[in-house]
Amino acid sequence: MDTQDILKKVKCGEMSVEQAEQLLRKQPFDDMGYAKIDTHRKIRSGFAEVIYCSGKDKEHLLQIFGRIYKEEGEVLGTRASQSQYEFIQKVYPQVEYDNLSKIIKIEKENKIRTGKITVCSAGTADIPVAEEAAQTAEFFGSYVERIYDVGVSGIHRLLARLEVIQSANCVVAVAGMEGALASVLGGLVDKPVIAVPTSIGYGASFHGVSALLTMINSCANGIAVVNIDNGYGAGYMATQINRLAIKEEHHG
Amino acid sequence: MDTQDILKKVKCGEMSVEQAEQLLRKQPFDDMGYAKIDTHRKIRSGFAEVIYCSGKDKEHLLQIFGRIYKEEGEVLGTRASQSQYEFIQKVYPQVEYDNLSKIIKIEKENKIRTGKITVCSAGTADIPVAEEAAQTAEFFGSYVERIYDVGVSGIHRLLARLEVIQSANCVVAVAGMEGALASVLGGLVDKPVIAVPTSIGYGASFHGVSALLTMINSCANGIAVVNIDNGYGAGYMATQINRLAIKEEHHG
Amino acid sequence: MDTQDILKKVKCGEMSVEQAEQLLRKQPFDDMGYAKIDTHRKIRSGFAEVIYCSGKDKEHLLQIFGRIYKEEGEVLGTRASQSQYEFIQKVYPQVEYDNLSKIIKIEKENKIRTGKITVCSAGTADIPVAEEAAQTAEFFGSYVERIYDVGVSGIHRLLARLEVIQSANCVVAVAGMEGALASVLGGLVDKPVIAVPTSIGYGASFHGVSALLTMINSCANGIAVVNIDNGYGAGYMATQINRLAIKEEHHG
Amino acid sequence: MDTQDILKKVKCGEMSVEQAEQLLRKQPFDDMGYAKIDTHRKIRSGFAEVIYCSGKDKEHLLQIFGRIYKEEGEVLGTRASQSQYEFIQKVYPQVEYDNLSKIIKIEKENKIRTGKITVCSAGTADIPVAEEAAQTAEFFGSYVERIYDVGVSGIHRLLARLEVIQSANCVVAVAGMEGALASVLGGLVDKPVIAVPTSIGYGASFHGVSALLTMINSCANGIAVVNIDNGYGAGYMATQINRLAIKEEHHG
Amino acid sequence: MDTQDILKKVKCGEMSVEQAEQLLRKQPFDDMGYAKIDTHRKIRSGFAEVIYCSGKDKEHLLQIFGRIYKEEGEVLGTRASQSQYEFIQKVYPQVEYDNLSKIIKIEKENKIRTGKITVCSAGTADIPVAEEAAQTAEFFGSYVERIYDVGVSGIHRLLARLEVIQSANCVVAVAGMEGALASVLGGLVDKPVIAVPTSIGYGASFHGVSALLTMINSCANGIAVVNIDNGYGAGYMATQINRLAIKEEHHG
Amino acid sequence: MDTQDILKKVKCGEMSVEQAEQLLRKQPFDDMGYAKIDTHRKIRSGFAEVIYCSGKDKEHLLQIFGRIYKEEGEVLGTRASQSQYEFIQKVYPQVEYDNLSKIIKIEKENKIRTGKITVCSAGTADIPVAEEAAQTAEFFGSYVERIYDVGVSGIHRLLARLEVIQSANCVVAVAGMEGALASVLGGLVDKPVIAVPTSIGYGASFHGVSALLTMINSCANGIAVVNIDNGYGAGYMATQINRLAIKEEHHG
Amino acid sequence: MDTQDILKKVKCGEMSVEQAEQLLRKQPFDDMGYAKIDTHRKIRSGFAEVIYCSGKDKEHLLQIFGRIYKEEGEVLGTRASQSQYEFIQKVYPQVEYDNLSKIIKIEKENKIRTGKITVCSAGTADIPVAEEAAQTAEFFGSYVERIYDVGVSGIHRLLARLEVIQSANCVVAVAGMEGALASVLGGLVDKPVIAVPTSIGYGASFHGVSALLTMINSCANGIAVVNIDNGYGAGYMATQINRLAIKEEHHG
Amino acid sequence: MDTQDILKKVKCGEMSVEQAEQLLRKQPFDDMGYAKIDTHRKIRSGFAEVIYCSGKDKEHLLQIFGRIYKEEGEVLGTRASQSQYEFIQKVYPQVEYDNLSKIIKIEKENKIRTGKITVCSAGTADIPVAEEAAQTAEFFGSYVERIYDVGVSGIHRLLARLEVIQSANCVVAVAGMEGALASVLGGLVDKPVIAVPTSIGYGASFHGVSALLTMINSCANGIAVVNIDNGYGAGYMATQINRLAIKEEHHG
C-alpha cells in the first residue's frame, strides 16, 4: 500500500487519520517515493549506473550489463578484464573493449560531445588511468582533449600546450611518482583541476601514496584530488563541472 | 628592454634579426609578457591574491596587506591571529576579523553574491574550517548557504535539509573524525562535492588523516578532496565551479 | 503543517490526494516525525545526550549544559577542564567534577545501578580512561566493578581477580603500551570484551596506535575495539550490552 | 598426583601439611583443574572450538576437523579453500562448503536459532565477509537477518530497511573503502554495532586500513571494531550479545 | 583462609577432601602464594621494583618511593623531574638525582659491581638515554664501562676503543638518527648487543622510529632492540645477561 | 709486504723508521691482520658462518655451502627452498632439510648440547619461525626445550608449563598477530626474553608490524626484540646468552 | 612561422611591431626554440635519453629503442626483462643484455671512461642495483670501480678498501636492510656520497623504507639519497659530479 | 707508545719483531695515526667542524665554540637560539647571528667565494632552510646565488630566472608542502640538484614527509635528497660538488 492508497482511504473514510499517520510513520523511507527520487536524479543528471567490473563473477556481470543496457540503451563498465570482455561479447557482439583503459561499453550512436575537458598525463605509463577518465567523460557526453606525456621534469612540453589546456572548463591531471603535474597546472589555469594520483612507480612511490600526498598538499589554488588510479571518478566529476559550465548555452 | 623594444629596433634596422632572435631566446620567460599574462589571469578570473597569514611577521604581513588593498581595493587573509589583527587594525581601522574562521579582510561594499554554494559541516567543532570555506567563497562573490552540524551519526538532520543542499551548484563537505559526511552527500546530490577533512578528533583520527582517507575512498561519485583543514582551498574551487555554472546566466 | 494536519485536510476534503502526496513527498525527512523518532529513541534507550566538553567555549558549554539539565534533570559531560568546571559551578553549584576522569556531571539522586560491568586497567596510568568508562556506565545505570593495575606483565594479579571479572555481563579492558590485557581477558571470560587502547606510553607506542593494533589483532574471541582513549564509548557500549542482559529480569 | 590425591594423603596422615603445601605451590597452574575450567567454560558458553583453516596442511586439518566433530557432533571451519573442502569431503561426505564465505561445516540438524542479529554490508563485494559473520552467528544458534548492499552513498536503500535493522539485539556492519556504514547505523539503532572493515577497495583504501580508521573514529555511540575481514570475530561477539539479550526469555 | 589452613582442617578432619578441593579450585590464583612467588622471584633475581616517575603525582610518588625504600633499603626511580626530586628530597634528604639521566635514587653504600657491561652512545645527545641504561645496570650491581660519542660517521673513534668494548659480557648500543651503531658493534663483538634507539634527531628521524628500524633490520648477528629511549630496559636486560655470565664465578 | 716484513726490514736497517711508519699508516686496515682477527673471532666464539639461502642462485649457494663445509666440517643454511635442497643433495647426499623451518644443514655427529634455552610459540602457525630459532640454537650447541601453542588467549596452557620455561637461561618468545606472549613471559621469568614477531596474521597485523610494536612496547622487564620472522637471529642471540651462562660450569 | 621568420617580416615591414608582439606572446613556449634548447642541453650534457623498460609493450619498446639508436648511435635501457631482450635481439642482434642489472644496451665501441666513481654495495643481494648504477655511469663515460659486499656488520672489509674508495670523485653507496653503509662511508671520504636504498630484506625492512630512512637521517656530512632501487638515478648523478670534477682536466 | 716509538725500538734492537707485531696488532685503530688522518682530512677538504647548537647547554656550547675558533680562526654553528647567541656574544662580541637561518658564526675576513651554487626556494616560508644552505656553502667558500619564492604553482617566476639557475655547478632546491620544485629544476638544469624538503605546511604535509616523498620520487634525472629541513647538509654537499668543479681552475 503506497502513500496514494493511504491518502485515498483517508479521503473516503476507510482509514482514520491516526491509522494513516501510523502507517506513514512506520515506513518513512521505503514508501515515500525514494526509488522515484533516485530515478528522477538519474534522469535529470544524465549519469546512468556504471559497472565496476573488477572481481565480478562473469555471469553476474553479464546480468548487470544486460539489465542496464536494456534500461538505458547503452552501458559503461570500468576495469574489465579481457576474459570478461570475451564472455560478454558472446551475448552482445557489438560491445567495445579498450585494452588500455580496461573500459567496456556499448554506446549510443551519434552522441554529441559538448563543452571541453582536458585530460593531462605526466608520463606514458599514466595513460591507462588518463584514458579511463577521458572515456568516462566522453561516455557522459563531454568533449575531451588529451594532452599526454607532459610531466614536469620536461616543463617545456607542458608549456607548449598551454593554450589548449587553458581553454577547458575543467582539467584532469593524471600523474604517478612525484605527482607534481597538478601543482604546475593549478598555477597555469583558472578552472578547477581534478588530480588523479596513479600507482605507477616503484620504491618510495608506495603505489601512488606519494603522488596522492603531493597533490593534496599542492600550493596552487583550485585543485582537489580523487583516489589513486580513480580515472573514472575524475571523469565523472569533470563531467559534472563541464555540464554546469555549458548548461546555459543550451538554453540560449 | 622588452619585446616591443626589440621589435622596434629590428624594424628600424638598429638590430639585426640574428641579434634579436638571440635576445628573445635568452629571456624566453621573463620578457614575454608573463607578468601580464599573470595579471590578465587575475583580472579575468577575479581571484585576487589571498594572504596566508599563519607564521608571517607582523610588519611583513602589514606590507603585503597594504599592497593588495591598494591594488585591489579589498583584501582577504586566512589563518590570521588575534595579535596580527590588532596590529593591522592600527593602520586599517576598517579591517574585519572573524575569530572563528581566523579570516581577516577588508571587503568592497555592496558586493553581489551570485549562484549558490552549500557548505555543510559534520560537527560544531568543524565550523571554523567550514567558515573559512564559506567566507572565502563569499569574498569571491559566491552566494553561500551554511548547513552545519549534520554529521552522519544523526542522518535525519542531514536529510531534513536535503532540498536546500541539492539546489546548490557545488557542495563543500567539512568533517573530521570519521569523515563520512562526504560520501552520504555524494549519494544525495548530483553536483560536485568538495570534501574537506578537518584535524578535529583524537586518538586514531591522526589529526585528520582518517577523515582524509575516508573521503578519498568514497564509494559515491562526484567527490574530490582538498588538504586537511583547507577550507580556503575548498571555497576557492567551489567558487570556480559556481562561476562556471552561472556565467551564462549573466549573458542572458 | 505536519502529517496529521495534511491527513485531516484530506479527510475533510480541503486537500486533494494529489496535493497531499506532493506535500508528503517534498518533506520526507523533516516532517515525518523524525524529531519524534529521535526523541522516542532517547526515551526508550535511556541514553540522554552527553557533552564532549574538550575545546568548547565556556559560555557555549554552559548553555548546552543548562539545556540538557533542564530537559533531563541530569547531565553528563566528558573531558572537561578544571576551568570549565569552575565556570559551570558558578551557575550550578551542585555540579560534580572528577579531576581524574575529567567527567563533569549533575546526577539524579538514588539512581539504581543494575547488572554488572567490569572495567579492568593494565596500569595505574590507564586509570583516567578506565574511570571515564566506569563513570559513564554508572551514569547510564550500570553497576560497575573496577579491577585496576592488572597488566599482563604480572599475570598473577589478573588471575587473582578472575572470578569477579568472569561474573560481569561485559568487560571493558583499558590498556596502553603493548595493550595485551584484552587478549588475555578474551581468553578468560565468555562475555563480550570491549577493548580501549590508551595513549599512555612513549617511543614506539605512538600515542596508542600500538595498543590499538594489539587489540584489533587479538587471537582471542569476543573482543572489539573503540578509539584510543575513548573510555566514554566503551562505557556506552558496555551499558547497551548490560541492559540487553538484564532487561528480562525487570519483567520478571 | 592431583589435588585430590594430595588432600587424601594429608587426611590419612601420609603427607604432612607442609609437604602438601609445597606440592600445591609448585604446580599452581597445571594441577588445579584448568583443563576442567576450560571445559566448563566451553560447555557453559556453548562456543565449541572453531578451525581457522587458512594455511593449514590438509592432513592436519582433517585430524582437527575429525576430533572436534567427534567431541561436539558438529564442527565449523573458516577460510577453507576448495581443495581443503574436497579433501575433507572424501572422509566426511556430509560436510557443507560455502564458496562465498569459505565456511566449511557439519552442523547438527534442526538447530533452533533464537534472538536476532542483523548483518549489514555496504557493497556486494563485502558479502563474503558478511556471510562469514552471519553463518558463524547462525552456527552458534543466533537468528540472523541479512541486509546487503546498503552503503551510505545510496542512503535511501539503508533507510528503507531501518525497521528491520532496529529490531535486532546486535547489528554487524560490514564495509570496505570508506567504511561509513557503521557510523550511519550507529546513529540509527540503540543496540551495539560491531563494525567489520573489509579489505575490499583499491588505492588509498590500503587493504582495509582506511575503513578500519573510519570505523574506529566513528562519532556515533555504541560502535566497536574488529580486525579487517574478521567476519568470524564479529559473528562470535554478536552471538555473545544476542545470548545475553535472550537468556532471561528462556527462564520465563 | 589460606592453603595451609585448609590443609590443616583436612588433616584434623574438620573439612572433607571434596570441600577442600572445591575451595582450592575456586581460588586457584589468589590463594596459592602468588604474592610469595612474586616476592621469591624478586629476592632470587635481585631486581627490586623500579619506579617510572614520569607523570606521577608527587604525593603518590613519594609514597611509593618510601614504601620501596623501607622494604629494600634502597630505591631507584627513572624519568624523574627536577620538581619531583625536590619534593622527595624534603623527606629523604639523602636522595640523589642526576639531571642528565633523570634518575633518582637512594642506593646502598659500598655496593660491589661485578661482571662488565659496555654502554656505547653514538652522539653526545644520546648520553641521557645511555646514562639511564648505565646507572640502571650499576644500581642492579653490574660494572659498567661508558664509551660515548662513537657514532659510525667517525668510525675510527669506535675502533680505537674496540678492545674495551669486546671485553664486556654485554654491549648496550644507544643511538638516534640513523642508528647504525648497533650494526657496526654487532659485527665487532661476539657478545649480545642490546640496541636502544633514541628520539634524538629531526625531520625523517620520526622521534626514533628511523633508528628503531635500522636496528631491527641489522644484518649483524646478536642484536636485539628495546623501545625508543628505553635506557632502563636495556640496562635491566644487560644486567640479566651479565649476571648469567658471572654467576658461576661466585660459586668458585 | 706485511707488518712482519716491514718490521724485519727496519730491524736489519733496510728501511728507515720514517718509511716504515709511512707504509704502516697507508694500510692501516688491510694489512694489520684483520682477516686473522676475524678468524680468531670465529674460532673463539664458535659461531661459524651461516648461509641465508633465500634468493641465492643454486650454483652460487652450492659453492658457499661446499666451502663452509670444507672449512668447518659442518654447515647451516636458513630459508632454503625445496629445490635448493634437492640441488645440494646431489652433491652432498648427507645434507638434512627441514621443510617446516626451511633449515638445511650438515651437522657434526654426537654434538653435545648444553645449557638450556626455551623456545615458546603463541600459535601453531608460528612454529616455522620457532623452529628456525630452535634449530639454530641447537646447531650452535645449545640445549633447547620447545613449548608451542601457548598463546595468551588461553593463558592456562602457558601457566601449565611455567616451571619448564623458568628453568632456561634464555627464553625465545615467537608470536604473530597481537604478539602478547612476550609480555606475559617477561613477567613470569627472570631471564632475558628474546621476542620474535612473526608475519602470521591478516588484516591489521600488517605482516608482523603489529606484533613487533606490541613486543617493543612491552611493560615487562627483560625483553628485547629481533626482526619479524627472524628466528635465526633469536636463536643466535639466545645461544650467546646461554654460553655466557654456562661458560664457568665448564671450568669447574 | 618561427621567431626568425617573424623578425624578418618585421624588418622588411611585412609585419607591424604590434602583430609581431602578439604572435610571440601567443606562442611563448613552443616557438621560442624550446625543442632546440632541449636538444642543446642533451648535446652539451652528453646524457642521451635512457629507456625505462619495465612494463613497456615489446613493440613500443622496440620502436623507442630503434629511434634512439638511430639518433645517438647507441642506446641504454634499464629494467629490461629477458623476453624484452629476446624481442629486441631479433632486430638488433648486437644488443647486449646483463641479466643481473637488467640493463640492455648497444654501446659505441672504444668509449673512453674518465674520472672515477666508486660503487659500493653492502651485501651480495644488493649487487643488481649497484650494477645498474655502475653500468649507467660507465655508459655515460665514467670510470667506475666496484667495491661489493662491504656491509658495516663486517667493517674491516670496508676499511681494507678505504684508499680505493677515497680516491673517487663520487661514491655510490648501495644498501638494503639497515642501510648503514652510507653513514660509515660519509665519515670516511670527503667527496659526495649518493646513497641508494635497496628493497632487499624482509620483515621490518619494508621493501627498502628502513634503509631509506637510515640514509636520509645519516649523521655524516655529504650524503644525499635517491629512490629505493634507483641505481640508474645514482649512476646518472654520480656522472654529473664526475664530469664536473674532470672537466677542467680536459682543458689543461 | 706510538708507532714511531715501536719502530725505533725495533731498529735499535730493544724490541723483537714479534713483540712489535703483537703491539701493532693489538691497537690497530687508536695508534695508527687515525687522529692525524682525521686532521689531514679536515685540512685537505677544508671543512672545519660545524656545531649543531640545538639543545646544547650554553656553557658546553661556548666551550666547543671557543675551541674550534681557536683551532680554525673561524667557527660556524647551526640552529642556534637567540639566547645561545647572547650567551656567546658576551665572550666573543664579534660573533654574528642570523635570526632567520639561526646560523651563528665568526668568519674570517676577506674570504674569497668561488664557483657557483644556486639555492632556490619554493615559498617565502622555506627561506630559513634555504638560508641555512646558502650561508653554510658561503662559509665553506662557495659563491652562492639565491633565487627565492619560485614555487611551481607560479612556474613563470622560476622560468624567468632560468639562465641564472642553469649557470651554477650545483642547484639546491628547498621546498615544503608538495615539494615539486626539485622535479621541475631537475628537468631544466644539467647539474646535480640537491633537494631539501622542509617541514613547512599543514595537514597532510606531515611536517615535510610529503615533500620528501615527492622529491625522492622525482622523474627528473640528477636529483638526490637530504633530510627534512637539513639546509646545512645540502650546503655542505653542494660545496663538495662546487669544489670538484672548480678545483682545476685553481691549478691553471
PDB file of N, CA and C in Angstrom, chain G residues 3 5 11 27 34 41 61 77 101 103 123-124 126 138 142 145 156 179 187 198 222 225-226 229 232:
ATOM      1  N   THR G   3      60.441  32.243 -34.863  1.00  0.00           N
ATOM      2  CA  THR G   3      60.843  33.571 -34.412  1.00  0.00           C
ATOM      3  C   THR G   3      61.593  34.347 -35.496  1.00  0.00           C
ATOM      4  N   ASP G   5      61.453  34.023 -38.733  1.00  0.00           N
ATOM      5  CA  ASP G   5      60.525  34.468 -39.779  1.00  0.00           C
ATOM      6  C   ASP G   5      59.785  35.740 -39.369  1.00  0.00           C
ATOM      7  N   LYS G  11      61.349  43.257 -39.931  1.00  0.00           N
ATOM      8  CA  LYS G  11      62.460  44.017 -40.516  1.00  0.00           C
ATOM      9  C   LYS G  11      62.079  44.609 -41.880  1.00  0.00           C
ATOM     10  N   GLN G  27      52.664  32.346 -28.480  1.00  0.00           N
ATOM     11  CA  GLN G  27      53.335  31.042 -28.523  1.00  0.00           C
ATOM     12  C   GLN G  27      54.638  31.092 -27.739  1.00  0.00           C
ATOM     13  N   TYR G  34      62.350  25.992 -27.851  1.00  0.00           N
ATOM     14  CA  TYR G  34      62.468  25.110 -26.691  1.00  0.00           C
ATOM     15  C   TYR G  34      63.019  23.755 -27.067  1.00  0.00           C
ATOM     16  N   ARG G  41      70.728  21.051 -24.729  1.00  0.00           N
ATOM     17  CA  ARG G  41      71.021  20.530 -23.408  1.00  0.00           C
ATOM     18  C   ARG G  41      71.553  19.102 -23.499  1.00  0.00           C
ATOM     19  N   LEU G  61      58.471  -0.649 -27.108  1.00  0.00           N
ATOM     20  CA  LEU G  61      59.862  -0.568 -26.652  1.00  0.00           C
ATOM     21  C   LEU G  61      60.827  -0.630 -27.838  1.00  0.00           C
ATOM     22  N   GLY G  77      68.936   0.927 -21.984  1.00  0.00           N
ATOM     23  CA  GLY G  77      67.642   0.676 -21.362  1.00  0.00           C
ATOM     24  C   GLY G  77      67.828   0.038 -19.999  1.00  0.00           C
ATOM     25  N   SER G 101      71.816  -6.824 -13.737  1.00  0.00           N
ATOM     26  CA  SER G 101      71.389  -5.431 -13.596  1.00  0.00           C
ATOM     27  C   SER G 101      70.136  -5.132 -14.414  1.00  0.00           C
ATOM     28  N   ILE G 103      70.088  -4.428 -17.430  1.00  0.00           N
ATOM     29  CA  ILE G 103      70.406  -3.371 -18.383  1.00  0.00           C
ATOM     30  C   ILE G 103      70.549  -3.967 -19.776  1.00  0.00           C
ATOM     31  N   GLY G 123      75.734  -5.789   0.607  1.00  0.00           N
ATOM     32  CA  GLY G 123      75.668  -7.239   0.542  1.00  0.00           C
ATOM     33  C   GLY G 123      75.686  -7.726  -0.889  1.00  0.00           C
ATOM     34  N   THR G 124      75.783  -9.011  -1.073  1.00  0.00           N
ATOM     35  CA  THR G 124      75.754  -9.546  -2.429  1.00  0.00           C
ATOM     36  C   THR G 124      74.373  -9.385  -3.042  1.00  0.00           C
ATOM     37  N   ASP G 126      72.555  -6.870  -2.901  1.00  0.00           N
ATOM     38  CA  ASP G 126      72.393  -5.504  -3.395  1.00  0.00           C
ATOM     39  C   ASP G 126      73.095  -5.276  -4.733  1.00  0.00           C
ATOM     40  N   GLU G 138      79.072   4.037 -16.420  1.00  0.00           N
ATOM     41  CA  GLU G 138      80.021   3.657 -17.473  1.00  0.00           C
ATOM     42  C   GLU G 138      79.497   4.020 -18.856  1.00  0.00           C
ATOM     43  N   SER G 142      81.896   7.423 -17.467  1.00  0.00           N
ATOM     44  CA  SER G 142      82.666   7.488 -16.230  1.00  0.00           C
ATOM     45  C   SER G 142      83.466   6.203 -16.024  1.00  0.00           C
ATOM     46  N   GLU G 145      84.829   2.025 -10.283  1.00  0.00           N
ATOM     47  CA  GLU G 145      85.447   0.949  -9.504  1.00  0.00           C
ATOM     48  C   GLU G 145      84.365   0.348  -8.603  1.00  0.00           C
ATOM     49  N   HIS G 156      85.726  -4.372   8.829  1.00  0.00           N
ATOM     50  CA  HIS G 156      87.110  -4.497   8.363  1.00  0.00           C
ATOM     51  C   HIS G 156      87.184  -4.681   6.845  1.00  0.00           C
ATOM     52  N   GLY G 179      70.902  -0.385   5.985  1.00  0.00           N
ATOM     53  CA  GLY G 179      71.387   0.736   5.169  1.00  0.00           C
ATOM     54  C   GLY G 179      72.464   1.606   5.779  1.00  0.00           C
ATOM     55  N   GLY G 187      81.542   9.262   6.606  1.00  0.00           N
ATOM     56  CA  GLY G 187      82.543   9.671   7.582  1.00  0.00           C
ATOM     57  C   GLY G 187      83.968   9.400   7.130  1.00  0.00           C
ATOM     58  N   THR G 198      68.089  -0.199  -1.060  1.00  0.00           N
ATOM     59  CA  THR G 198      67.515  -1.257  -1.910  1.00  0.00           C
ATOM     60  C   THR G 198      66.362  -1.935  -1.186  1.00  0.00           C
ATOM     61  N   GLY G 222      77.696  15.197   3.651  1.00  0.00           N
ATOM     62  CA  GLY G 222      77.971  14.907   2.250  1.00  0.00           C
ATOM     63  C   GLY G 222      77.253  13.705   1.704  1.00  0.00           C
ATOM     64  N   VAL G 225      70.290  11.150  -0.983  1.00  0.00           N
ATOM     65  CA  VAL G 225      69.656   9.864  -1.202  1.00  0.00           C
ATOM     66  C   VAL G 225      68.767   9.888  -2.439  1.00  0.00           C
ATOM     67  N   VAL G 226      68.751   8.790  -3.193  1.00  0.00           N
ATOM     68  CA  VAL G 226      67.818   8.644  -4.312  1.00  0.00           C
ATOM     69  C   VAL G 226      66.777   7.582  -3.943  1.00  0.00           C
ATOM     70  N   ASP G 229      66.060   1.373  -4.828  1.00  0.00           N
ATOM     71  CA  ASP G 229      66.436   0.579  -6.008  1.00  0.00           C
ATOM     72  C   ASP G 229      66.804   1.433  -7.224  1.00  0.00           C
ATOM     73  N   TYR G 232      69.996   3.533 -11.385  1.00  0.00           N
ATOM     74  CA  TYR G 232      70.143   4.400 -12.550  1.00  0.00           C
ATOM     75  C   TYR G 232      70.325   5.860 -12.123  1.00  0.00           C
TER      76      TYR G 232
END
